[in-house]
Amino acid sequence: MRLTKYFLPVLKETPSDAQIASHRLMLRAGMIRQSAAGLYSWLPLGYKVLRRIEDIVHEEQQRAGAIAMLMPTIQSADLWRESGRYDDYGQEMLRITDRHERDLLFGPTNEEMITDIFRKLVNSYKDLPKILYHIQWKFRDEIRPRFGVMRAREFLMKDAYSFDLTEADAIHSYNRMMVAYLKTFERMDLKAVPMRADTGPIGGDHSHEFLILAETGESEVFLDRDVVEKSLGDRAFDYEDRAQVASIVEEWTTPYARTDETHDAALFEKQVPQERQVTARGIEIGHVFYFGTKYSAPMKAEVNDPERGLVPVEMGSYGIGISRLVAAIIEANHDENGMIWPEAVTPFDVAIVNLKQGDAQADGACESLYAGLKAAGLDPLYDDRSERAGAKFATMDLIGIPWRITVGPRGLKNGVVELTSRRSGASEELSPEAALAKLASIYQPVRSPSA
Ligand code: 5CA
């Protein structure tokens, strides 16, 4: 993309009503625009990041065996009356009446709808297990929407639902999703920690929240430092192998890690040596629940088990805050000059800054780099504006492109361009070909991971 052709409405002023860095930066960099309280348009730069995050989530869900589908945003109130949640959900639910006076609602989550689909279309135990998911907009009429897309009213969620015959099978589905989440967040360079959680209005007996540590997080968290250091890396495992998947879950859930809702101060003292005790704040980016037959029993989502006859299916649900993740990643990756995108989710892979727009040699070198990067499968943003170098650098720093190639007449005389890392600030002089080869080798494993 050429910057002169793009839509990047960068604000000069820092928006005064934005309290946290991610909200300020997303507004300043022209990623989002508020249309009403808790409702945002995703402008092109923000939308690119959102899509990158969605892609990673899709890949890892499917790798873990979940199947993609799409359900509507508007739901019938009758389904929610069957589960008993129509009244329980309270004022957070946006209730709508259509022209025929039918009660509808804008879905805050989809347990009822997927249970309805399942009960109508599946009746044999032979069709189990299944994990179905979608990525769809949700609406929750939050009493205090704030921090931009972090706590919005309309937000994008990945929600998966598992269906199993027995509790043991359901726990395996739960564990699969837990491991898929570890993998998903690791690919985004996030240190996400599963913490024992309250189940809230979703219900159930078994639940973990995934949080990343950040000063601006809304939850207080208490944890053993050891769990933050853990990583799956390129560890090989098989999602079908129950014992293996369970042992990964155990490894991550054995160290103490809880939010203030479930924190037990005495247990924390007993279980975690003083020097490893961490009290911090966290942002919830995902939440997994095993709730057994909470919905399948009242809604009669049953299958024929050869031994037990008709039995309600065992279910779980698994959410990821896709739009919240954009903000959470910024909270974890920024400095005083702007955002610093991890390569896995960056809106553009590399910025090309032409120091002397209009100079035939500099323009030619930029054009050929731009074409070469695209041919190598990379997504460059070429700043082809006739601006001062300082202004071009400031824009690229603000929008956080992880790599910058600076092209100017002086370097070109010696056959070199400058490659700069946004994160470390370190620069090196390389031939244009070598810069291209280096970037290709950085992005290849990020875009097509094997493990
Ligand atoms: N049905 C379950 C899982 S499918 C569920 O709804 N879980 S949840 O309530 O925990 O939401 C899942 C994720 O959505 C949360 O972990 C959070 O990351 C995100 N989320 C929840 N509320 C908001 C909000 N108001 N704004 C942005 N993201 C939100």
GROMACS .gro file of C-alpha atoms in nm, residues 55-385:
model
  331
   55ASP     CA    1  -0.692  -1.546   1.114
   56ILE     CA    2  -0.470  -1.675   1.396
   57VAL     CA    3  -0.774  -1.766   1.605
   58HIS     CA    4  -0.933  -1.951   1.310
   59GLU     CA    5  -0.613  -2.145   1.241
   60GLU     CA    6  -0.563  -2.255   1.600
   61GLN     CA    7  -0.930  -2.340   1.658
   62GLN     CA    8  -0.929  -2.562   1.353
   63ARG     CA    9  -0.598  -2.718   1.442
   64ALA     CA   10  -0.755  -2.817   1.774
   65GLY     CA   11  -1.050  -2.977   1.592
   66ALA     CA   12  -1.313  -2.702   1.615
   67ILE     CA   13  -1.534  -2.637   1.310
   68ALA     CA   14  -1.616  -2.287   1.185
   69MET     CA   15  -1.973  -2.169   1.120
   70LEU     CA   16  -2.171  -1.845   1.157
   71MET     CA   17  -2.483  -1.768   1.357
   72PRO     CA   18  -2.685  -1.443   1.339
   73THR     CA   19  -2.642  -1.152   1.578
   74ILE     CA   20  -3.018  -1.125   1.645
   75GLN     CA   21  -3.179  -1.405   1.842
   76SER     CA   22  -3.529  -1.502   1.946
   77ALA     CA   23  -3.620  -1.434   2.309
   78ASP     CA   24  -3.811  -1.763   2.323
   79LEU     CA   25  -3.489  -1.965   2.320
   80TRP     CA   26  -3.362  -1.768   2.617
   81ARG     CA   27  -3.688  -1.821   2.802
   82GLU     CA   28  -3.634  -2.196   2.764
   83SER     CA   29  -3.294  -2.184   2.931
   84GLY     CA   30  -3.420  -1.942   3.196
   85ARG     CA   31  -3.161  -1.680   3.106
   86TYR     CA   32  -3.397  -1.426   2.949
   87ASP     CA   33  -3.470  -1.276   3.288
   88ASP     CA   34  -3.136  -1.363   3.453
   89TYR     CA   35  -2.930  -1.166   3.203
   90GLY     CA   36  -3.078  -0.837   3.318
   91GLN     CA   37  -3.011  -0.497   3.167
   92GLU     CA   38  -2.695  -0.598   2.984
   93MET     CA   39  -2.916  -0.762   2.724
   94LEU     CA   40  -3.040  -0.542   2.442
   95ARG     CA   41  -3.403  -0.640   2.388
   96ILE     CA   42  -3.567  -0.565   2.054
   97THR     CA   43  -3.926  -0.595   1.930
   98ASP     CA   44  -3.991  -0.652   1.560
   99ARG     CA   45  -4.290  -0.527   1.355
  100HIS     CA   46  -4.490  -0.837   1.452
  101GLU     CA   47  -4.436  -0.762   1.821
  102ARG     CA   48  -4.201  -1.059   1.852
  103ASP     CA   49  -3.937  -1.038   2.123
  104LEU     CA   50  -3.586  -1.052   1.989
  105LEU     CA   51  -3.248  -0.967   2.136
  106PHE     CA   52  -2.902  -0.879   2.013
  107GLY     CA   53  -2.697  -1.180   2.121
  108PRO     CA   54  -2.453  -1.130   2.410
  109THR     CA   55  -2.343  -1.495   2.362
  110ASN     CA   56  -2.481  -1.803   2.182
  111GLU     CA   57  -2.526  -2.102   2.415
  112GLU     CA   58  -2.902  -2.116   2.358
  113MET     CA   59  -2.885  -2.080   1.981
  114ILE     CA   60  -2.618  -2.344   1.930
  115THR     CA   61  -2.800  -2.581   2.169
  116ASP     CA   62  -3.113  -2.533   1.961
  117ILE     CA   63  -2.927  -2.609   1.638
  118PHE     CA   64  -2.771  -2.914   1.795
  119ARG     CA   65  -3.094  -3.061   1.936
  120LYS     CA   66  -3.271  -3.027   1.603
  121LEU     CA   67  -2.995  -3.178   1.392
  122VAL     CA   68  -2.811  -3.431   1.606
  123ASN     CA   69  -2.955  -3.725   1.789
  124SER     CA   70  -2.697  -4.000   1.790
  125TYR     CA   71  -2.399  -4.040   2.018
  126LYS     CA   72  -2.211  -4.139   1.704
  127ASP     CA   73  -2.208  -3.776   1.596
  128LEU     CA   74  -2.010  -3.681   1.906
  129PRO     CA   75  -1.774  -3.525   1.996
  130LYS     CA   76  -1.819  -3.191   1.815
  131ILE     CA   77  -1.678  -2.847   1.875
  132LEU     CA   78  -1.847  -2.572   1.671
  133TYR     CA   79  -1.743  -2.209   1.674
  134HIS     CA   80  -1.804  -1.876   1.511
  135ILE     CA   81  -1.654  -1.529   1.516
  136GLN     CA   82  -1.942  -1.285   1.541
  137TRP     CA   83  -2.035  -0.944   1.684
  138LYS     CA   84  -2.194  -0.943   2.027
  139PHE     CA   85  -2.380  -0.673   2.213
  140ARG     CA   86  -2.378  -0.621   2.587
  141ASP     CA   87  -2.528  -0.302   2.719
  142GLU     CA   88  -2.238  -0.247   2.959
  143ILE     CA   89  -2.323  -0.003   3.236
  144ARG     CA   90  -1.989   0.167   3.190
  145PRO     CA   91  -1.838   0.109   2.845
  146ARG     CA   92  -1.483   0.241   2.863
  147PHE     CA   93  -1.126   0.221   2.743
  148GLY     CA   94  -1.234   0.212   2.378
  149VAL     CA   95  -1.270  -0.137   2.233
  150MET     CA   96  -1.143  -0.288   2.560
  151ARG     CA   97  -1.488  -0.268   2.719
  152ALA     CA   98  -1.724  -0.185   2.438
  153ARG     CA   99  -2.095  -0.249   2.396
  154GLU     CA  100  -2.061  -0.406   2.053
  155PHE     CA  101  -1.755  -0.628   2.027
  156LEU     CA  102  -1.619  -0.917   1.823
  157MET     CA  103  -1.595  -1.251   1.997
  158LYS     CA  104  -1.486  -1.599   1.900
  159ASP     CA  105  -1.718  -1.836   2.078
  160ALA     CA  106  -1.688  -2.212   2.056
  161TYR     CA  107  -1.925  -2.475   2.194
  162SER     CA  108  -1.841  -2.836   2.267
  163PHE     CA  109  -2.079  -3.134   2.269
  164ASP     CA  110  -1.980  -3.464   2.427
  165LEU     CA  111  -2.139  -3.781   2.552
  166THR     CA  112  -1.969  -3.806   2.890
  167GLU     CA  113  -1.809  -3.577   3.142
  168ALA     CA  114  -1.467  -3.731   3.072
  169ASP     CA  115  -1.509  -3.658   2.701
  170ALA     CA  116  -1.620  -3.303   2.781
  171ILE     CA  117  -1.312  -3.246   2.993
  172HIS     CA  118  -1.101  -3.352   2.696
  173SER     CA  119  -1.279  -3.092   2.481
  174TYR     CA  120  -1.219  -2.835   2.753
  175ASN     CA  121  -0.852  -2.929   2.764
  176ARG     CA  122  -0.820  -2.908   2.387
  177MET     CA  123  -0.953  -2.554   2.396
  178MET     CA  124  -0.724  -2.463   2.687
  179VAL     CA  125  -0.421  -2.575   2.489
  180ALA     CA  126  -0.548  -2.405   2.172
  181TYR     CA  127  -0.570  -2.083   2.373
  182LEU     CA  128  -0.213  -2.117   2.501
  183LYS     CA  129  -0.101  -2.165   2.142
  184THR     CA  130  -0.316  -1.881   2.005
  185PHE     CA  131  -0.196  -1.621   2.254
  186GLU     CA  132   0.165  -1.733   2.229
  187ARG     CA  133   0.149  -1.676   1.853
  188MET     CA  134   0.048  -1.317   1.930
  189ASP     CA  135   0.352  -1.282   2.158
  190LEU     CA  136   0.126  -1.249   2.459
  191LYS     CA  137   0.201  -1.398   2.799
  192ALA     CA  138  -0.150  -1.513   2.876
  193VAL     CA  139  -0.210  -1.694   3.204
  194PRO     CA  140  -0.511  -1.920   3.269
  195MET     CA  141  -0.661  -1.834   3.607
  196ARG     CA  142  -0.928  -2.011   3.801
  197ALA     CA  143  -1.243  -1.807   3.757
  198ASP     CA  144  -1.599  -1.756   3.867
  199THR     CA  145  -1.848  -1.874   3.608
  200GLY     CA  146  -2.091  -1.577   3.631
  201PRO     CA  147  -2.408  -1.585   3.419
  202ILE     CA  148  -2.270  -1.850   3.182
  203GLY     CA  149  -2.283  -2.103   3.466
  204GLY     CA  150  -2.099  -2.428   3.528
  205ASP     CA  151  -1.842  -2.587   3.758
  206HIS     CA  152  -1.519  -2.561   3.568
  207SER     CA  153  -1.386  -2.234   3.434
  208HIS     CA  154  -1.066  -2.049   3.356
  209GLU     CA  155  -1.007  -1.694   3.245
  210PHE     CA  156  -0.703  -1.612   3.036
  211LEU     CA  157  -0.544  -1.284   3.139
  212ILE     CA  158  -0.242  -1.089   3.032
  213LEU     CA  159  -0.065  -0.876   3.288
  214ALA     CA  160  -0.098  -0.503   3.230
  215GLU     CA  161  -0.112  -0.208   3.469
  216THR     CA  162  -0.433  -0.087   3.310
  217GLY     CA  163  -0.611  -0.421   3.352
  218GLU     CA  164  -0.951  -0.418   3.517
  219SER     CA  165  -0.893  -0.726   3.735
  220GLU     CA  166  -0.656  -0.770   4.027
  221VAL     CA  167  -0.460  -1.094   3.994
  222PHE     CA  168  -0.245  -1.305   4.225
  223LEU     CA  169  -0.005  -1.555   4.079
  224ASP     CA  170   0.309  -1.761   4.098
  225ARG     CA  171   0.579  -1.599   3.881
  226ASP     CA  172   0.665  -1.942   3.742
  227VAL     CA  173   0.347  -1.963   3.535
  228VAL     CA  174   0.430  -1.641   3.348
  229GLU     CA  175   0.764  -1.785   3.239
  230LYS     CA  176   0.607  -2.092   3.080
  231SER     CA  177   0.589  -2.138   2.705
  232LEU     CA  178   0.478  -2.411   2.467
  233GLY     CA  179   0.738  -2.307   2.212
  234ASP     CA  180   0.748  -2.561   1.933
  235ARG     CA  181   0.668  -2.848   2.163
  236ALA     CA  182   0.505  -3.128   1.966
  237PHE     CA  183   0.172  -3.263   2.088
  238ASP     CA  184  -0.135  -3.432   1.952
  239TYR     CA  185  -0.479  -3.288   2.025
  240GLU     CA  186  -0.628  -3.637   2.005
  241ASP     CA  187  -0.400  -3.763   2.282
  242ARG     CA  188  -0.603  -3.712   2.598
  243ALA     CA  189  -0.322  -3.773   2.843
  244GLN     CA  190  -0.083  -3.543   2.662
  245VAL     CA  191  -0.332  -3.257   2.634
  246ALA     CA  192  -0.439  -3.303   2.998
  247SER     CA  193  -0.078  -3.291   3.114
  248ILE     CA  194  -0.022  -2.957   2.939
  249VAL     CA  195  -0.334  -2.820   3.106
  250GLU     CA  196  -0.217  -2.950   3.440
  251GLU     CA  197   0.123  -2.792   3.393
  252TRP     CA  198  -0.037  -2.450   3.341
  253THR     CA  199  -0.313  -2.476   3.598
  254THR     CA  200  -0.120  -2.624   3.891
  255PRO     CA  201   0.077  -2.307   3.981
  256TYR     CA  202  -0.131  -2.059   4.179
  257ALA     CA  203  -0.301  -1.804   3.950
  258ARG     CA  204  -0.632  -1.644   4.045
  259THR     CA  205  -0.829  -1.325   4.000
  260ASP     CA  206  -0.962  -1.131   4.297
  261GLU     CA  207  -1.293  -1.314   4.258
  262THR     CA  208  -1.145  -1.652   4.349
  263HIS     CA  209  -0.830  -1.544   4.536
  264ASP     CA  210  -0.757  -1.727   4.861
  265ALA     CA  211  -0.493  -1.530   5.052
  266ALA     CA  212  -0.407  -1.811   5.294
  267LEU     CA  213  -0.361  -2.063   5.015
  268PHE     CA  214  -0.149  -1.815   4.817
  269GLU     CA  215   0.086  -1.774   5.117
  270LYS     CA  216   0.104  -2.146   5.171
  271GLN     CA  217   0.154  -2.249   4.810
  272VAL     CA  218   0.381  -1.980   4.666
  273PRO     CA  219   0.721  -1.886   4.811
  274GLN     CA  220   0.743  -1.514   4.890
  275GLU     CA  221   0.990  -1.434   4.612
  276ARG     CA  222   0.760  -1.582   4.347
  277GLN     CA  223   0.440  -1.412   4.462
  278VAL     CA  224   0.311  -1.163   4.208
  279THR     CA  225   0.020  -0.927   4.271
  280ALA     CA  226  -0.066  -0.737   3.956
  281ARG     CA  227  -0.344  -0.625   3.729
  282GLY     CA  228  -0.468  -0.817   3.428
  283ILE     CA  229  -0.681  -0.793   3.115
  284GLU     CA  230  -0.918  -1.083   3.045
  285ILE     CA  231  -0.880  -1.188   2.682
  286GLY     CA  232  -1.047  -1.529   2.695
  287HIS     CA  233  -1.273  -1.740   2.911
  288VAL     CA  234  -1.347  -2.112   2.899
  289PHE     CA  235  -1.635  -2.290   3.073
  290TYR     CA  236  -1.740  -2.650   3.123
  291PHE     CA  237  -2.104  -2.646   3.232
  292GLY     CA  238  -2.224  -3.000   3.170
  293THR     CA  239  -2.598  -3.015   3.105
  294LYS     CA  240  -2.694  -2.664   3.221
  295TYR     CA  241  -2.844  -2.583   2.879
  296SER     CA  242  -2.886  -2.928   2.724
  297ALA     CA  243  -3.109  -3.057   3.008
  298PRO     CA  244  -3.373  -2.778   3.009
  299MET     CA  245  -3.358  -2.744   2.630
  300LYS     CA  246  -3.364  -3.120   2.576
  301ALA     CA  247  -3.054  -3.146   2.361
  302GLU     CA  248  -3.027  -3.522   2.396
  303VAL     CA  249  -2.859  -3.811   2.222
  304ASN     CA  250  -2.928  -4.179   2.229
  305ASP     CA  251  -2.656  -4.351   2.430
  306PRO     CA  252  -2.657  -4.730   2.369
  307GLU     CA  253  -2.614  -4.800   2.741
  308ARG     CA  254  -2.807  -4.520   2.910
  309GLY     CA  255  -3.080  -4.436   2.659
  310LEU     CA  256  -3.162  -4.069   2.597
  311VAL     CA  257  -2.914  -3.843   2.779
  312PRO     CA  258  -2.855  -3.466   2.766
  313VAL     CA  259  -2.520  -3.381   2.605
  314GLU     CA  260  -2.228  -3.252   2.807
  315MET     CA  261  -2.134  -2.901   2.697
  316GLY     CA  262  -1.874  -2.630   2.736
  317SER     CA  263  -1.823  -2.285   2.585
  318TYR     CA  264  -1.504  -2.103   2.502
  319GLY     CA  265  -1.473  -1.730   2.432
  320ILE     CA  266  -1.197  -1.506   2.301
  321GLY     CA  267  -1.238  -1.128   2.291
  322ILE     CA  268  -1.111  -1.068   1.937
  323SER     CA  269  -1.169  -0.691   1.931
  324ARG     CA  270  -1.047  -0.656   2.291
  325LEU     CA  271  -0.726  -0.834   2.190
  326VAL     CA  272  -0.632  -0.548   1.958
  327ALA     CA  273  -0.628  -0.313   2.257
  328ALA     CA  274  -0.470  -0.569   2.490
  329ILE     CA  275  -0.181  -0.628   2.249
  330ILE     CA  276  -0.121  -0.253   2.235
  331GLU     CA  277  -0.124  -0.230   2.616
  332ALA     CA  278   0.152  -0.491   2.617
  333ASN     CA  279   0.345  -0.342   2.323
  334HIS     CA  280   0.394   0.035   2.310
  335ASP     CA  281   0.631   0.312   2.410
  336GLU     CA  282   0.613   0.693   2.429
  337ASN     CA  283   0.624   0.720   2.047
  338GLY     CA  284   0.344   0.480   1.969
  339MET     CA  285   0.253   0.117   1.915
  340ILE     CA  286   0.499  -0.168   1.850
  341TRP     CA  287   0.319  -0.452   1.671
  342PRO     CA  288   0.434  -0.812   1.709
  343GLU     CA  289   0.508  -0.945   1.358
  344ALA     CA  290   0.222  -1.194   1.385
  345VAL     CA  291  -0.052  -0.928   1.395
  346THR     CA  292   0.105  -0.615   1.250
  347PRO     CA  293  -0.117  -0.429   1.001
  348PHE     CA  294   0.179  -0.391   0.763
  349ASP     CA  295   0.497  -0.595   0.769
  350VAL     CA  296   0.743  -0.322   0.680
  351ALA     CA  297   0.745   0.052   0.626
  352ILE     CA  298   0.939   0.205   0.339
  353VAL     CA  299   1.041   0.562   0.409
  354ASN     CA  300   1.167   0.763   0.114
  355LEU     CA  301   1.387   1.043   0.249
  356LYS     CA  302   1.381   1.237  -0.075
  357GLN     CA  303   1.052   1.198  -0.255
  358GLY     CA  304   1.088   1.323  -0.611
  359ASP     CA  305   1.454   1.227  -0.638
  360ALA     CA  306   1.468   0.989  -0.935
  361GLN     CA  307   1.715   0.749  -0.778
  362ALA     CA  308   1.545   0.737  -0.435
  363ASP     CA  309   1.200   0.697  -0.593
  364GLY     CA  310   1.329   0.420  -0.819
  365ALA     CA  311   1.491   0.230  -0.531
  366CYS     CA  312   1.170   0.258  -0.325
  367GLU     CA  313   0.957   0.136  -0.614
  368SER     CA  314   1.175  -0.165  -0.673
  369LEU     CA  315   1.185  -0.250  -0.300
  370TYR     CA  316   0.808  -0.213  -0.283
  371ALA     CA  317   0.760  -0.449  -0.577
  372GLY     CA  318   1.019  -0.694  -0.444
  373LEU     CA  319   0.860  -0.709  -0.096
  374LYS     CA  320   0.518  -0.772  -0.245
  375ALA     CA  321   0.656  -1.041  -0.473
  376ALA     CA  322   0.806  -1.206  -0.162
  377GLY     CA  323   0.456  -1.222  -0.009
  378LEU     CA  324   0.514  -0.936   0.234
  379ASP     CA  325   0.278  -0.646   0.297
  380PRO     CA  326   0.471  -0.316   0.279
  381LEU     CA  327   0.346   0.035   0.353
  382TYR     CA  328   0.536   0.285   0.139
  383ASP     CA  329   0.540   0.641   0.273
  384ASP     CA  330   0.547   0.822  -0.062
  385ARG     CA  331   0.431   1.156   0.076
   0.00000   0.00000   0.00000
